[in-house]
Amino acid sequence: MATEAETGGLVFHPMDQFIVRPLFGDGPVGLFTLTNATLWLALTVLAVAALMIVGTSRRAIIPSRSQSVGELAYGFVYKMVEDVTGKDGVRYFPYIMTLFLFIVFANFLALIPMSFSTTSHFAVTVVLAMAVFLTVTILGFVKNGAGFLGLFWVSSAPLALRPVLAIIEIISYFVRPVSHSIRLAGNIMAGHAVIKVFAGFAAIAVISPLSIVAITAMYGLEVLVAFIQAYVFTILTCVYLKDALHPHH
Amino acid sequence: MATETQSAAGNGMADAVGVEGHEAAAAGPGMPQLDFSTWGNQIFWLLVALVVIYFILSRVALPRIAAVLAERQGTITNDIARADDLKRQAAEAETAYEQALKDARSEAQAISQRTRDEIKAQVATATADADARIAEKSGEADKAIAEIRASAMENVEAVARDTAEALVAALGGSADTATISQAVDSRMKG
């Protein structure tokens, strides 16, 4: 993927944008080192705070623009949680809102040129996906006890098929965090890498107009992807949560 | 980043990474995502970021937005209720107005009826009065005409008598007054 074809003047380093570097100095990346990843995580937090705290600070009955956007995000995620998980899932709304806002702001900040895409890293998405997976699994057993295993026992299927289906269900259950994390990081990484490749082609004067058009088109697509992937991650989290709260099909 | 990349390329490095030191080693086969030496750092800061966002949302932002939405809902509900109330009041006022209009109309009709009746009665009495007066006047006139006629007859009689006397005298006869008047009377009756 990161192969660099150095032919003539063409130099492709599509994956270099994802390298984690210390912000200050050139030392190794330790556990607490401030890196470019740290910077963009912090900017994500600031963006969330700007929208959700500064934007809503006037508590107006007739909302300002930023307050409208904040309320829109609130209503969007709240309705999603309520629709998918039901009334008893609303308790977990703050956690899901945290996930959604983090991913959506990280994705959009990553679209700023020269920025760093935190959500393109498996280190980030795996932690998010594993957090969802573990929470949902533990919650399922706490809420339903052994009844949570009914999730894997498809009672509507013929009895002979049920053990086979149970194996498939168990496999698919454990594949969930893998697909959950790779989908997000893969989409973001691929889009950014493709933009970088087109940017590399711009070095050739003849191709550069085409290259710029292609970058613009890709950028538009990436804006969609940035939101859609956050939405997909969030709604899948809701679906998994619903399975934990109501394991019977 | 791009400039670093360019300078690295400018160094004529043909290797796959194009960055130096630990990064070159770390980036390994090419995917910085699979450089596990940075995972601890990323995960640590990610958890910090998530916890901060969670507290921002659960302590400040979400309750505030929920309160604003509830307040707005309350305001809207109140406004709608008040609008309904005002609408009902308006409807009541309209029915009251219409009732008043109907009353006024029927009263006006009654008044005009009454006035018409009064006028009719007045006209009737006035007409009767006038009739009576006309009858009286015509009675008087008849009497006067009768008198006039009577006196005229008398005059005619006297003239006839005088004429007859004069005629008798002129013819050389002499007649007493009684005979002449008797003859005139009988002639006039005839």
Short mmCIF file of C-alpha atoms in Angstrom, two decimals, chain B residues 24-144:
data_model
loop_
_atom_site.label_atom_id
_atom_site.label_comp_id
_atom_site.label_asym_id
_atom_site.label_seq_id
_atom_site.Cartn_x
_atom_site.Cartn_y
_atom_site.Cartn_z
CA ALA B 24 12.06 4.91 9.56
CA ALA B 25 12.33 1.87 11.73
CA ALA B 26 8.93 2.43 13.26
CA ALA B 27 7.09 2.85 9.99
CA GLY B 28 8.38 -0.58 9.09
CA PRO B 29 6.80 -1.99 5.99
CA GLY B 30 4.96 1.23 5.26
CA MET B 31 1.81 1.53 7.35
CA PRO B 32 2.33 3.91 10.26
CA GLN B 33 -0.92 2.46 11.62
CA LEU B 34 0.87 -0.84 12.27
CA ASP B 35 3.76 0.80 14.11
CA PHE B 36 2.90 -0.56 17.52
CA SER B 37 5.51 1.56 19.29
CA THR B 38 3.15 4.56 19.02
CA TRP B 39 0.02 2.69 20.12
CA GLY B 40 0.56 3.23 23.83
CA ASN B 41 0.89 6.96 23.31
CA GLN B 42 -2.12 7.18 21.03
CA ILE B 43 -4.31 5.06 23.28
CA PHE B 44 -3.34 7.07 26.35
CA TRP B 45 -4.18 10.41 24.75
CA LEU B 46 -7.30 8.98 23.13
CA LEU B 47 -8.59 7.85 26.52
CA VAL B 48 -7.80 11.29 27.95
CA ALA B 49 -9.69 12.93 25.08
CA LEU B 50 -12.67 10.61 25.42
CA VAL B 51 -12.92 11.13 29.16
CA VAL B 52 -12.72 14.91 28.73
CA ILE B 53 -15.39 14.86 26.02
CA TYR B 54 -17.56 12.60 28.17
CA PHE B 55 -17.40 14.99 31.10
CA ILE B 56 -17.94 18.01 28.88
CA LEU B 57 -21.06 16.38 27.49
CA SER B 58 -22.53 14.67 30.52
CA ARG B 59 -21.84 17.46 33.01
CA VAL B 60 -22.46 20.58 30.95
CA ALA B 61 -23.61 20.28 27.39
CA LEU B 62 -26.26 17.55 27.40
CA PRO B 63 -28.18 18.71 30.51
CA ARG B 64 -28.09 22.25 29.18
CA ILE B 65 -29.42 21.28 25.76
CA ALA B 66 -32.02 19.01 27.33
CA ALA B 67 -33.15 21.91 29.54
CA VAL B 68 -33.30 24.29 26.58
CA LEU B 69 -35.29 21.81 24.52
CA ALA B 70 -37.68 21.12 27.41
CA GLU B 71 -38.10 24.83 28.03
CA ARG B 72 -38.76 25.45 24.36
CA GLN B 73 -41.27 22.62 24.30
CA GLY B 74 -42.95 24.12 27.35
CA THR B 75 -43.03 27.56 25.80
CA ILE B 76 -44.51 26.19 22.60
CA THR B 77 -47.13 24.20 24.50
CA ASN B 78 -48.05 27.24 26.59
CA ASP B 79 -48.24 29.45 23.54
CA ILE B 80 -50.46 26.98 21.74
CA ALA B 81 -52.70 26.68 24.80
CA ARG B 82 -52.90 30.45 25.07
CA ALA B 83 -53.65 30.74 21.38
CA ASP B 84 -56.45 28.19 21.78
CA ASP B 85 -57.80 30.16 24.73
CA LEU B 86 -57.73 33.41 22.78
CA LYS B 87 -59.39 31.70 19.84
CA ARG B 88 -62.16 30.45 22.09
CA GLN B 89 -62.58 33.92 23.56
CA ALA B 90 -62.78 35.37 20.08
CA ALA B 91 -65.42 32.82 19.14
CA GLU B 92 -67.38 33.66 22.27
CA ALA B 93 -67.13 37.36 21.50
CA GLU B 94 -68.34 36.67 18.00
CA THR B 95 -71.40 34.75 19.17
CA ALA B 96 -72.15 37.47 21.71
CA TYR B 97 -71.82 40.07 18.99
CA GLU B 98 -74.08 38.12 16.71
CA GLN B 99 -76.64 37.67 19.50
CA ALA B 100 -76.55 41.40 20.19
CA LEU B 101 -76.96 42.09 16.50
CA LYS B 102 -79.94 39.75 16.31
CA ASP B 103 -81.52 41.34 19.40
CA ALA B 104 -80.99 44.80 18.02
CA ARG B 105 -82.47 43.80 14.72
CA SER B 106 -85.59 42.29 16.26
CA GLU B 107 -85.95 45.29 18.57
CA ALA B 108 -85.63 47.62 15.62
CA GLN B 109 -88.25 45.58 13.84
CA ALA B 110 -90.56 45.81 16.85
CA ILE B 111 -90.02 49.55 17.12
CA SER B 112 -90.73 50.10 13.46
CA GLN B 113 -93.82 47.88 13.69
CA ARG B 114 -95.02 49.80 16.66
CA THR B 115 -94.38 53.12 14.92
CA ARG B 116 -96.16 51.90 11.84
CA ASP B 117 -99.17 50.86 13.92
CA GLU B 118 -99.23 54.19 15.71
CA ILE B 119 -99.02 56.08 12.48
CA LYS B 120 -101.77 53.93 11.02
CA ALA B 121 -103.98 54.61 14.03
CA GLN B 122 -103.26 58.31 13.81
CA VAL B 123 -104.03 58.29 10.13
CA ALA B 124 -107.27 56.42 10.79
CA THR B 125 -108.43 58.87 13.46
CA ALA B 126 -107.41 61.81 11.31
CA THR B 127 -109.28 60.32 8.37
CA ALA B 128 -112.39 59.74 10.49
CA ASP B 129 -112.14 63.23 11.84
CA ALA B 130 -111.78 64.65 8.38
CA ASP B 131 -114.70 62.53 7.13
CA ALA B 132 -116.87 63.74 9.96
CA ARG B 133 -115.92 67.31 9.25
CA ILE B 134 -116.54 66.84 5.54
CA ALA B 135 -119.95 65.32 6.28
CA GLU B 136 -120.80 68.23 8.55
CA LYS B 137 -119.68 70.74 5.97
CA SER B 138 -121.63 69.02 3.19
CA GLY B 139 -124.74 68.97 5.45
CA GLU B 140 -124.37 72.66 6.00
CA ALA B 141 -123.87 73.18 2.29
CA ASP B 142 -126.95 71.12 1.49
CA LYS B 143 -128.98 73.15 3.97
CA ALA B 144 -127.69 76.38 2.47
#
